[in-house]
Structures are given as C-alpha cells and as structure tokens.
mmCIF file of C-alpha atoms in Angstrom:
data_model
loop_
_atom_site.group_PDB
_atom_site.id
_atom_site.type_symbol
_atom_site.label_atom_id
_atom_site.label_comp_id
_atom_site.label_asym_id
_atom_site.label_seq_id
_atom_site.Cartn_x
_atom_site.Cartn_y
_atom_site.Cartn_z
ATOM 1 C CA MET A 547 14.169 -36.279 -31.281
ATOM 2 C CA ASP A 548 12.878 -39.595 -29.533
ATOM 3 C CA ASN A 549 9.571 -40.598 -30.381
ATOM 4 C CA SER A 550 8.968 -43.033 -27.813
ATOM 5 C CA VAL A 551 5.250 -43.605 -25.881
ATOM 6 C CA LYS A 552 6.777 -42.513 -22.478
ATOM 7 C CA VAL A 553 8.996 -39.123 -24.160
ATOM 8 C CA GLN A 554 5.526 -38.018 -25.916
ATOM 9 C CA ALA A 555 3.775 -38.562 -22.090
ATOM 10 C CA TYR A 556 6.218 -36.686 -20.843
ATOM 11 C CA ILE A 557 5.736 -33.816 -23.497
ATOM 12 C CA PHE A 558 1.893 -33.879 -23.277
ATOM 13 C CA PHE A 559 1.915 -33.821 -18.837
ATOM 14 C CA THR A 560 4.620 -31.264 -19.169
ATOM 15 C CA VAL A 561 2.144 -28.837 -22.247
ATOM 16 C CA PHE A 562 -0.558 -30.145 -19.356
ATOM 17 C CA TYR A 563 1.070 -28.441 -16.997
ATOM 18 C CA GLY A 564 1.533 -25.267 -19.274
ATOM 19 C CA GLY A 565 -2.123 -25.587 -19.653
ATOM 20 C CA LEU A 566 -2.883 -25.465 -15.943
ATOM 21 C CA ILE A 567 -0.592 -22.519 -15.950
ATOM 22 C CA VAL A 568 -1.934 -20.337 -18.450
ATOM 23 C CA GLY A 569 -5.362 -20.603 -16.579
ATOM 24 C CA PHE A 570 -3.722 -19.803 -13.629
ATOM 25 C CA ILE A 571 -2.517 -16.592 -15.161
ATOM 26 C CA TYR A 572 -5.906 -16.257 -16.855
ATOM 27 C CA ASP A 573 -7.595 -16.152 -13.190
ATOM 28 C CA ILE A 574 -4.980 -13.208 -12.070
ATOM 29 C CA TYR A 575 -5.625 -11.528 -15.419
ATOM 30 C CA ARG A 576 -9.396 -12.026 -14.405
ATOM 31 C CA GLY A 577 -9.153 -10.693 -10.867
ATOM 32 C CA LEU A 578 -6.950 -7.580 -11.766
ATOM 33 C CA ARG A 579 -9.424 -6.608 -14.183
ATOM 34 C CA SER A 580 -12.392 -6.482 -11.340
ATOM 35 C CA TYR A 581 -10.042 -4.340 -8.928
ATOM 36 C CA LEU A 582 -8.933 -1.969 -11.770
ATOM 37 C CA ASN A 583 -12.110 -1.101 -14.080
ATOM 38 C CA PRO A 584 -10.189 -0.509 -16.898
ATOM 39 C CA THR A 585 -10.930 1.655 -19.986
ATOM 40 C CA ARG A 586 -11.370 0.499 -23.234
ATOM 41 C CA ILE A 587 -8.029 2.293 -24.155
ATOM 42 C CA ALA A 588 -6.233 -0.019 -20.541
ATOM 43 C CA THR A 589 -8.633 -3.315 -21.514
ATOM 44 C CA PHE A 590 -6.467 -2.792 -25.253
ATOM 45 C CA VAL A 591 -3.061 -2.909 -23.580
ATOM 46 C CA GLU A 592 -3.821 -5.503 -20.677
ATOM 47 C CA ASP A 593 -5.203 -7.627 -23.096
ATOM 48 C CA LEU A 594 -1.825 -7.037 -25.378
ATOM 49 C CA VAL A 595 0.157 -7.673 -22.446
ATOM 50 C CA PHE A 596 -2.009 -10.685 -21.559
ATOM 51 C CA TRP A 597 -1.636 -12.374 -24.660
ATOM 52 C CA ILE A 598 2.310 -11.970 -24.619
ATOM 53 C CA ILE A 599 3.138 -13.454 -21.028
ATOM 54 C CA ILE A 600 0.699 -16.085 -22.008
ATOM 55 C CA THR A 601 2.292 -16.924 -25.930
ATOM 56 C CA LEU A 602 5.774 -16.400 -24.013
ATOM 57 C CA ILE A 603 5.125 -18.938 -21.523
ATOM 58 C CA VAL A 604 3.447 -21.712 -23.939
ATOM 59 C CA PHE A 605 6.712 -20.771 -26.465
ATOM 60 C CA PHE A 606 9.233 -21.837 -23.272
ATOM 61 C CA ILE A 607 6.933 -24.985 -22.041
ATOM 62 C CA LEU A 608 7.583 -26.351 -25.943
ATOM 63 C CA ILE A 609 10.956 -25.314 -26.564
ATOM 64 C CA LYS A 610 12.187 -26.902 -23.270
ATOM 65 C CA SER A 611 9.942 -29.981 -23.393
ATOM 66 C CA ASN A 612 9.939 -30.825 -27.033
ATOM 67 C CA TRP A 613 12.286 -28.600 -29.112
ATOM 68 C CA GLY A 614 9.184 -26.585 -30.133
ATOM 69 C CA GLU A 615 7.831 -29.540 -32.029
ATOM 70 C CA LEU A 616 4.376 -28.930 -32.653
ATOM 71 C CA ARG A 617 2.013 -32.111 -32.526
ATOM 72 C CA GLY A 618 -1.925 -32.618 -32.635
ATOM 73 C CA TYR A 619 -1.264 -34.011 -28.474
ATOM 74 C CA ILE A 620 0.468 -30.902 -27.819
ATOM 75 C CA PHE A 621 -2.406 -28.785 -28.442
ATOM 76 C CA ILE A 622 -4.831 -31.287 -26.707
ATOM 77 C CA GLY A 623 -2.790 -31.110 -23.727
ATOM 78 C CA LEU A 624 -2.482 -27.317 -23.719
ATOM 79 C CA PHE A 625 -6.404 -27.140 -24.010
ATOM 80 C CA LEU A 626 -7.212 -30.115 -21.712
ATOM 81 C CA GLY A 627 -4.775 -27.962 -18.944
ATOM 82 C CA ILE A 628 -6.867 -25.024 -19.441
ATOM 83 C CA TYR A 629 -10.172 -26.355 -19.730
ATOM 84 C CA LEU A 630 -9.779 -28.656 -16.713
ATOM 85 C CA TYR A 631 -8.182 -25.748 -14.248
ATOM 86 C CA LEU A 632 -11.250 -23.614 -15.129
ATOM 87 C CA LYS A 633 -13.471 -26.122 -14.797
ATOM 88 C CA THR A 634 -12.613 -27.503 -11.408
ATOM 89 C CA LEU A 635 -9.240 -25.651 -10.044
ATOM 90 C CA SER A 636 -10.556 -22.081 -10.427
ATOM 91 C CA LYS A 637 -13.540 -22.481 -8.591
ATOM 92 C CA LEU A 638 -11.664 -22.811 -5.625
ATOM 93 C CA ILE A 639 -8.357 -20.877 -6.423
ATOM 94 C CA TYR A 640 -10.344 -17.641 -8.148
ATOM 95 C CA PRO A 641 -12.235 -16.341 -4.484
ATOM 96 C CA ILE A 642 -8.566 -16.590 -2.459
ATOM 97 C CA LEU A 643 -7.250 -15.424 -5.232
ATOM 98 C CA LEU A 644 -9.210 -12.099 -5.361
ATOM 99 C CA LYS A 645 -8.986 -12.052 -1.561
ATOM 100 C CA LEU A 646 -4.942 -11.675 -1.955
ATOM 101 C CA LEU A 647 -5.240 -9.272 -4.508
ATOM 102 C CA ARG A 648 -8.081 -7.246 -1.974
ATOM 103 C CA LEU A 649 -5.192 -7.754 0.753
ATOM 104 C CA ILE A 650 -2.582 -6.434 -1.448
ATOM 105 C CA TYR A 651 -4.922 -3.208 -2.659
ATOM 106 C CA LEU A 652 -5.485 -2.823 1.078
ATOM 107 C CA ILE A 653 -1.289 -3.388 1.872
ATOM 108 C CA LEU A 654 -0.660 -0.638 -1.081
ATOM 109 C CA SER A 655 -2.919 1.720 -0.538
ATOM 110 C CA LYS A 656 -1.969 1.865 3.651
ATOM 111 C CA LEU A 657 1.241 2.044 2.496
ATOM 112 C CA PHE A 658 0.817 5.027 -0.309
ATOM 113 C CA MET A 659 -0.778 6.751 2.544
ATOM 114 C CA ILE A 660 1.672 6.608 4.935
ATOM 115 C CA ILE A 661 3.729 7.905 1.750
ATOM 116 C CA LEU A 662 1.775 10.836 1.252
ATOM 117 C CA TRP A 663 1.297 11.694 4.854
ATOM 118 C CA PRO A 664 3.868 14.141 4.972
ATOM 119 C CA PHE A 665 3.745 15.442 1.536
ATOM 120 C CA ASN A 666 -0.391 16.189 3.050
ATOM 121 C CA MET A 667 0.476 18.059 6.018
ATOM 122 C CA VAL A 668 2.831 20.448 4.077
ATOM 123 C CA ARG A 669 0.090 20.904 1.981
ATOM 124 C CA LYS A 670 -2.409 21.776 5.064
ATOM 125 C CA MET A 671 0.020 24.256 6.372
ATOM 126 C CA LEU A 672 0.815 25.795 2.837
ATOM 127 C CA SER A 673 -2.630 26.174 2.564
ATOM 128 C CA PRO A 674 -3.578 29.363 4.409
ATOM 129 C CA ILE A 675 -0.555 31.039 3.110
ATOM 130 C CA PHE A 676 -2.142 30.303 -0.934
ATOM 131 C CA LYS A 677 -5.565 31.356 0.025
ATOM 132 C CA LYS A 678 -3.910 34.527 0.993
ATOM 133 C CA ILE A 679 -1.548 34.717 -2.076
ATOM 134 C CA LYS A 680 -4.577 34.149 -4.287
ATOM 135 C CA LYS A 681 -6.980 36.728 -2.826
ATOM 136 C CA ALA A 682 -4.448 39.121 -2.910
ATOM 137 C CA ASN A 683 -3.789 38.116 -6.254
ATOM 138 C CA ASN A 684 -7.430 38.423 -7.432
ATOM 139 C CA VAL A 685 -7.485 41.589 -5.886
ATOM 140 C CA SER A 686 -4.549 43.052 -7.926
ATOM 141 C CA LYS A 687 -5.938 41.349 -10.739
ATOM 142 C CA GLN A 688 -9.261 43.545 -9.862
ATOM 143 C CA MET A 689 -7.462 46.880 -9.092
ATOM 144 C CA LEU A 690 -5.762 46.404 -12.993
ATOM 145 C CA LYS A 691 -9.173 46.058 -14.787
ATOM 146 C CA ASP A 692 -10.335 48.670 -12.872
ATOM 147 C CA THR A 693 -6.908 51.042 -13.359
ATOM 148 C CA ASN A 694 -7.571 50.145 -17.335
ATOM 149 C CA LYS A 695 -10.915 51.438 -17.381
ATOM 150 C CA TYR A 696 -10.732 54.698 -15.956
ATOM 151 C CA ILE A 697 -7.477 54.891 -17.908
ATOM 152 C CA LYS A 698 -9.584 54.538 -21.131
ATOM 153 C CA ILE A 699 -12.609 56.744 -20.093
ATOM 154 C CA PHE A 700 -9.910 59.957 -19.366
ATOM 155 C CA SER A 701 -8.072 59.153 -22.680
ATOM 156 C CA LYS A 702 -10.874 59.348 -24.921
ATOM 157 C CA LYS A 703 -10.694 62.237 -27.285
ATOM 158 C CA LYS A 704 -13.479 65.183 -26.752
#
C-alpha cells in the first residue's frame, strides 16, 4: 500500500467520518433506551447488539479505507470523530432524534391500535357470551361439589 501523506490523510478522514457515524449510532441507541426502559436482560442484549453493530461498522470502514491495517492515526481519527460528534453535533441532533423517535412511536402505536380495533370489537361482542359460559361453568362446579358432598354423607358406612 502506498503510504504517502495524501493516502494517510484520506484514511484518517475516512476513519474520522466513521467516528461521526459511530457517535450518531450511539445517539440512536441512547434515544431508544430512553423510550424502551429495558430490563437487565434486555439491556445486556441491547448492549451486545450495539457493540456488534459498531464493530461491524468500524471493521467495514477499516477494510474499505486501508485494507484493515491498524495504525495509531486510525485510532486517533476514530476516537476524535466520536469525541467531536458527542461534544458538538450530538447537542443539536439528539433532541431532534428524540422528537423523531417520539413521532415514530406515536405513528406505530396508532397503527397498532388500528390493527387491533377489529379484534377488540369482536372481544367486546363475545364478552357477554363468555361471561355467561363462565357463570354456567362456576354453577356446574358448585353443583358437582355439592353432589360429591352429599354422596360422601350418604355413602358413609354405619
């Protein structure tokens, strides 16, 4: 590989942009976590998926920019991109991202309600029937208990 300053600058800025992308994905991850309120296990799974995605992105950038060679300026470029994104662009993008995630959440919840509406209507229509069946079942269970009680009383040996 040609190690001229021009090529190294290209690689540095490519990895720097990769750091900006990693920072943006981190903002997406933070936004999703703020809406999902995950449990401990879900947090572990989300963290694992996040790091797998970040690893694949960095690996892809390294392969495409310099055939996967690791040099000091590559790490500097990556971390500088992440740092500058989190200190500058994140303050502008994160609030917009939260509003966008809220909008997506509202749209999906409305869509989900529209999809579930026919099922809720059927449930409301069948609910009185199920209540009558449940009541009849409870009455039959009570009758069976009473019958068993009387059978035990009359079947006792004297």
